[in-house]
Coordinates of C-alpha atoms in Angstrom, one line a residue:
X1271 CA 12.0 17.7 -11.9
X1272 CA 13.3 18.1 -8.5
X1273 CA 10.8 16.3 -6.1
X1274 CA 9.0 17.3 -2.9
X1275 CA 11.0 16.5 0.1
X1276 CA 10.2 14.3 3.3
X1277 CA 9.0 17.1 5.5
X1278 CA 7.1 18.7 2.5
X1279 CA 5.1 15.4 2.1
X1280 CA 4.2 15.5 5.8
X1281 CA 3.1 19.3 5.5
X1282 CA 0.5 18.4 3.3
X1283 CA -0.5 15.0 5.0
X1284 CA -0.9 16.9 8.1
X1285 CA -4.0 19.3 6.6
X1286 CA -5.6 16.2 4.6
X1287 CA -6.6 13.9 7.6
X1288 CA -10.5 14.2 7.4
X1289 CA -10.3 13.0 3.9
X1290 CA -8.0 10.3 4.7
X1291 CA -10.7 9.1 7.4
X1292 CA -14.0 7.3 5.2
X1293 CA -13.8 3.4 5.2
X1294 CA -16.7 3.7 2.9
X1295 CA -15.9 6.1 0.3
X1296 CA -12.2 6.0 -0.2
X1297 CA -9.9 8.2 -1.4
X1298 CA -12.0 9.0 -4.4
X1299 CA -9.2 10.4 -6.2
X1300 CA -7.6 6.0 -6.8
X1301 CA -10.1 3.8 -9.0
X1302 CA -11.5 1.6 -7.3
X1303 CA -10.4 2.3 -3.4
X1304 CA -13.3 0.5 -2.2
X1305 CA -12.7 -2.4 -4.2
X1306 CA -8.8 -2.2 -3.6
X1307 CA -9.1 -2.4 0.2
X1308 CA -11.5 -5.2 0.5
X1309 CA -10.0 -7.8 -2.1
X1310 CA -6.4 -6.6 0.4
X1311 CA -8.4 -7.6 3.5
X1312 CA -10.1 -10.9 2.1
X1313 CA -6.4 -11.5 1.1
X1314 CA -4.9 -10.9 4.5
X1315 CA -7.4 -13.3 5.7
X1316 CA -7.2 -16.0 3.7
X1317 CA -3.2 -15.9 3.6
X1318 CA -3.0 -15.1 7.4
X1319 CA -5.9 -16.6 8.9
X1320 CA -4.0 -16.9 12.3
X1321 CA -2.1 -13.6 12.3
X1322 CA -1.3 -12.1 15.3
X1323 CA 0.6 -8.8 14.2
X1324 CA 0.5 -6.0 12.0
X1325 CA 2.1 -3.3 10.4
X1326 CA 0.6 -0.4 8.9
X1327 CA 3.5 1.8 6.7
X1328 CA 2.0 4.7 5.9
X1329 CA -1.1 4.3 8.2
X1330 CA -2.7 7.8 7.2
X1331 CA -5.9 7.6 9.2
X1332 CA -5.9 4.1 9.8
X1333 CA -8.4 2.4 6.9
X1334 CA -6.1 -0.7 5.8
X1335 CA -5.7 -1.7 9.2
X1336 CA -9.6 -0.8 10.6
X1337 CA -10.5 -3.2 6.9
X1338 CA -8.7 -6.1 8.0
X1339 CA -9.3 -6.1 11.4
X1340 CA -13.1 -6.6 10.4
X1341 CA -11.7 -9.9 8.9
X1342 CA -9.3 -10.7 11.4
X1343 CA -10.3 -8.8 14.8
X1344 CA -8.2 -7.9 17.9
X1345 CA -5.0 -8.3 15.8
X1346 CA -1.7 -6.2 17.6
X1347 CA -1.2 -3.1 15.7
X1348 CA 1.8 -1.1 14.6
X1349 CA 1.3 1.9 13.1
X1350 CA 3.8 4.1 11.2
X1351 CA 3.4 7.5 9.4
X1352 CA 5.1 10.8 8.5
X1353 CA 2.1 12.9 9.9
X1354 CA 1.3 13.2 13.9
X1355 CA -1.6 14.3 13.4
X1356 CA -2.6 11.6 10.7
X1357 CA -1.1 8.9 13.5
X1358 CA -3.7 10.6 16.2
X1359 CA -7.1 9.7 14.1
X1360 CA -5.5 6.4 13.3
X1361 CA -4.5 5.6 16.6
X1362 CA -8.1 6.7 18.0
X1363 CA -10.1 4.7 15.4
X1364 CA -8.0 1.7 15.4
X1365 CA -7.8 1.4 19.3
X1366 CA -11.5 1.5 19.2
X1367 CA -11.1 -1.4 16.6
X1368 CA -9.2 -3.9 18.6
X1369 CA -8.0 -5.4 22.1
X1370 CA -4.8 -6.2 20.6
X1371 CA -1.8 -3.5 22.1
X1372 CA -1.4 -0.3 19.5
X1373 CA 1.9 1.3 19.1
X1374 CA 2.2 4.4 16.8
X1375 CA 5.4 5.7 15.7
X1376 CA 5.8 9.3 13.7
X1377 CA 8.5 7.8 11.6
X1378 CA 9.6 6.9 7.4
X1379 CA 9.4 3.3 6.8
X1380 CA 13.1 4.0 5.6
X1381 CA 14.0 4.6 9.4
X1382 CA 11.9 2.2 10.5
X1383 CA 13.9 0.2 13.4
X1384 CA 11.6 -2.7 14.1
X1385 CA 13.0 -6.3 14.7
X1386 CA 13.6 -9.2 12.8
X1387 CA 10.9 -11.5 12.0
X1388 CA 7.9 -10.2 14.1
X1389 CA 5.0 -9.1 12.2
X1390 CA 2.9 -11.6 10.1
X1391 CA 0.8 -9.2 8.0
X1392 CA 2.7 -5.6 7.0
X1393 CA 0.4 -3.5 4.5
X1394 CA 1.5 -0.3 2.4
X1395 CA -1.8 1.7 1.1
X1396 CA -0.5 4.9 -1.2
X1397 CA 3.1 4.7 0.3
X1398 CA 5.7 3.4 -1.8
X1399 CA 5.1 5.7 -4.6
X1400 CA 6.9 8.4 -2.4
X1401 CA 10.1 6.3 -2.4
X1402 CA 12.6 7.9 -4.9
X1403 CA 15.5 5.7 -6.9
X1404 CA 16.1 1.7 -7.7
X1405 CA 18.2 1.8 -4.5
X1406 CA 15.6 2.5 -2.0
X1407 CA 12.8 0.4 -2.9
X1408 CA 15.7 -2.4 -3.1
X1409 CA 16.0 -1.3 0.7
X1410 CA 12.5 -0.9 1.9
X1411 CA 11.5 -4.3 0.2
X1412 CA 14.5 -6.4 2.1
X1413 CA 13.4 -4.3 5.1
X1414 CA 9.8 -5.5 5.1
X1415 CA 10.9 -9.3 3.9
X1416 CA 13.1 -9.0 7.5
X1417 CA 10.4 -7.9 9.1
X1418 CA 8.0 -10.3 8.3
X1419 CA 7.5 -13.9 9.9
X1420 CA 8.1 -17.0 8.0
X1421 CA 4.6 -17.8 6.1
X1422 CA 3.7 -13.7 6.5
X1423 CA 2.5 -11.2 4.0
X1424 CA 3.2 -7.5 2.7
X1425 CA 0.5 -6.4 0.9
X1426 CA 0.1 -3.4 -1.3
X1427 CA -2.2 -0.9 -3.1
X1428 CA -0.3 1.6 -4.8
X1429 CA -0.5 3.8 -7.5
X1430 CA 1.6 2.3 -11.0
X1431 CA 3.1 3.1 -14.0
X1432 CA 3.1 0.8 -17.4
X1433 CA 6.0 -0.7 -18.7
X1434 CA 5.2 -0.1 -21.9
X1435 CA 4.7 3.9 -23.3
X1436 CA 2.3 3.7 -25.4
X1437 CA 0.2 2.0 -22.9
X1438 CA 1.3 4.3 -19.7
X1439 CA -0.2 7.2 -21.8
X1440 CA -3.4 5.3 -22.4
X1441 CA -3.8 4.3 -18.6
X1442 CA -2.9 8.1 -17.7
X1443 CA -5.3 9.2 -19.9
X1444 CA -8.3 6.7 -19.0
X1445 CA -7.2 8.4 -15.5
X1446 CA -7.3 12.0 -16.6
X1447 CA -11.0 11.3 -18.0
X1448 CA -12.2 9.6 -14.5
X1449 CA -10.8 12.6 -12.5
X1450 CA -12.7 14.9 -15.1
X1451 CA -15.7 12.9 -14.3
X1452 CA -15.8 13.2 -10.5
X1453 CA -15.1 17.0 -10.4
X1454 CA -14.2 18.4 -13.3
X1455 CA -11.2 19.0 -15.4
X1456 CA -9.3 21.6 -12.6
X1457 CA -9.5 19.0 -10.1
X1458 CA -7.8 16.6 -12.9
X1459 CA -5.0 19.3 -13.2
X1460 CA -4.7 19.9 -9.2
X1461 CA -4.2 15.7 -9.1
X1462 CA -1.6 15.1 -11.7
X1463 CA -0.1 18.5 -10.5
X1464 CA 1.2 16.9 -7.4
X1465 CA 1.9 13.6 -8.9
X1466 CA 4.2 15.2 -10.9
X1467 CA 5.3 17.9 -7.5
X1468 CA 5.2 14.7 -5.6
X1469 CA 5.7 11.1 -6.2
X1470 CA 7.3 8.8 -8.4
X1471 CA 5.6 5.4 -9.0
X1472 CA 6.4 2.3 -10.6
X1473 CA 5.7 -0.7 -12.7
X1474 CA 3.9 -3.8 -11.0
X1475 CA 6.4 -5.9 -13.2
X1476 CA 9.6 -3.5 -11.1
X1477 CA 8.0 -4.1 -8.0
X1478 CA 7.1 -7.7 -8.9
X1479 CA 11.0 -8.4 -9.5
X1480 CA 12.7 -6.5 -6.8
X1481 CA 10.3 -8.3 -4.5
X1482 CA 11.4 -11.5 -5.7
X1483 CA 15.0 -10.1 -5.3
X1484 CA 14.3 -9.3 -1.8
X1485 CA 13.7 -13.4 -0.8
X1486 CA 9.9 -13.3 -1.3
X1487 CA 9.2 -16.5 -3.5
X1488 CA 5.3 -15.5 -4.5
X1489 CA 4.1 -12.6 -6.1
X1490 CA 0.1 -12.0 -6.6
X1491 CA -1.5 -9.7 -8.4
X1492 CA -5.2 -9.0 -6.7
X1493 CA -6.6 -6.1 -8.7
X1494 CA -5.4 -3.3 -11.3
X1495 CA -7.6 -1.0 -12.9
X1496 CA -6.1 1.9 -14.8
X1497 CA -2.7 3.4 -13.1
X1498 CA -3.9 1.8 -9.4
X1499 CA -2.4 -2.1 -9.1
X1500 CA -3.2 -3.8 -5.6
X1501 CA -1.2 -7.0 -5.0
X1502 CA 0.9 -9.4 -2.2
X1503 CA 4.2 -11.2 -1.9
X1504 CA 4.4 -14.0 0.6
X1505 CA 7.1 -14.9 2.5
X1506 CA 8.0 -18.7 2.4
X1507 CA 8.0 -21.0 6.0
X1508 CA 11.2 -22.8 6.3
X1509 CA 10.6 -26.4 5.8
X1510 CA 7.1 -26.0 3.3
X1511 CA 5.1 -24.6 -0.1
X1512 CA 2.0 -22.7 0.5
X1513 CA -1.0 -24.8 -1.2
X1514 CA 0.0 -24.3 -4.6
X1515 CA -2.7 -24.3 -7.9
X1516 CA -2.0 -27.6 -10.2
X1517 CA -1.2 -27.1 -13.8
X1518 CA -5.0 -27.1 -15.2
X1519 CA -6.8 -26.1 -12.0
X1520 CA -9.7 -23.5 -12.0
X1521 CA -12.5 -23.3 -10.4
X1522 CA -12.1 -24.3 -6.6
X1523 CA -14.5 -27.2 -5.5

């Protein structure tokens, strides 16, 4: 199935901005939004404690970045997104957010022309789904790696697909029955409907390995529920590990 074009993704991202706008609620179309966006932020925090800089792909109204700068305030924002008018309530809400310097930019992260090494935190909330063959998430990913400063992180909540059949039809299906719950079985068709018009998603365990293809060394997984998978690559520091767990380590003291 032919899927929607660039420009038709921003039509409808342009009429959708209130609901893209509720820190507290979500999108309550993903499991577990809530959830997703504050193990991402505790993550951003703990990885980059001392982060300066970061980029939002796919900024929508502005919630990934408003999250983490609760947990690490008056960071320098860079904002990206398809939709003006989405980049408006973002840049509004996060400016109120932050005494860091915001720059917005109406633009694909596939034309993205920032520099080399100068953000320490880039996050992608509901983005990379839209990104079509092998070939372009081979390109985004070495794009973001670039981007990011030695020790930084790209961190992600997207929607996924399984590996394995069998099991992609019972995720899809576990889905199908928590849409049905929330608003009943039209809203389920009305969802998968533009899935299916609209994006093209894959596999944690793709993403994992063209990450690692792309130079990043560490690959997390933070939280997956049904189709929805929220994880982190790090990029290594020339000259040093990040603390590492020890063969038989658990529990933290």
């Amino acid at each position: 199935m032919k899927k929607s074009t660039v420009k038709e993704i921003r039509t409808r991202f342009d009429k959708d901005v209130e609901r893209f706008s509720n820190l507290q609620k979500g999108q309550t179309s993903t499991v577990d939004a809530v959830a997703s966006l504050e193990i991402l932020s505790d993550s951003a925090k703990y990885l980059c404690p001392e982060a300066r800089d970061i980029l939002d792909i796919g900024c929508g109204a502005g919630n990934y970045t408003l999250k983490i700068l609760e947990k690490i305030p008056n960071l320098n924002c860079t904002l990206i997104d398809l939709s003006q008018p989405m980049l408006d309530k973002a840049r509004e809400r996060v400016s109120n957010a932050t005494d860091g310097e915001v720059i917005c930019s109406p633009t694909d992260v596939r034309d993205f022309p920032g520099n080399e090494e100068c953000f320490d935190i880039i996050t992608a909330g509901a983005v990379l789904h839209h990104l079509r063959d092998e070939s372009e998430w081979e390109a985004v990913f070495k794009k973001l790696f670039t981007l990011l400063k030695p020790g930084g992180v790209l961190l992600i909540s997207d929607l996924v697909v399984q590996t394995l059949k069998p099991l992609n039809k019972l995720m899809w299906e576990r889905y199908a029955d928590y849409l049905i719950s929330l608003n009943g079985e039209a809203y389920q068709k009305d969802v998968f409907a533009y899935i299916v018009e609209e994006d093209s998603p894959r596999s944690y365990e793709f993403q994992q390995r063209k990450l690692n293809e792309a130079g990043f060394a560490y690959v997390e997984i933070l939280h997956k529920n049904m189709c929805f998978a929220t994880f982190c690559a790090v990029k290594e520091k020339s000259g040093g590990e990040p603390e590492l767990m020890e063969p038989g380590e658990t529990v933290p003291e």
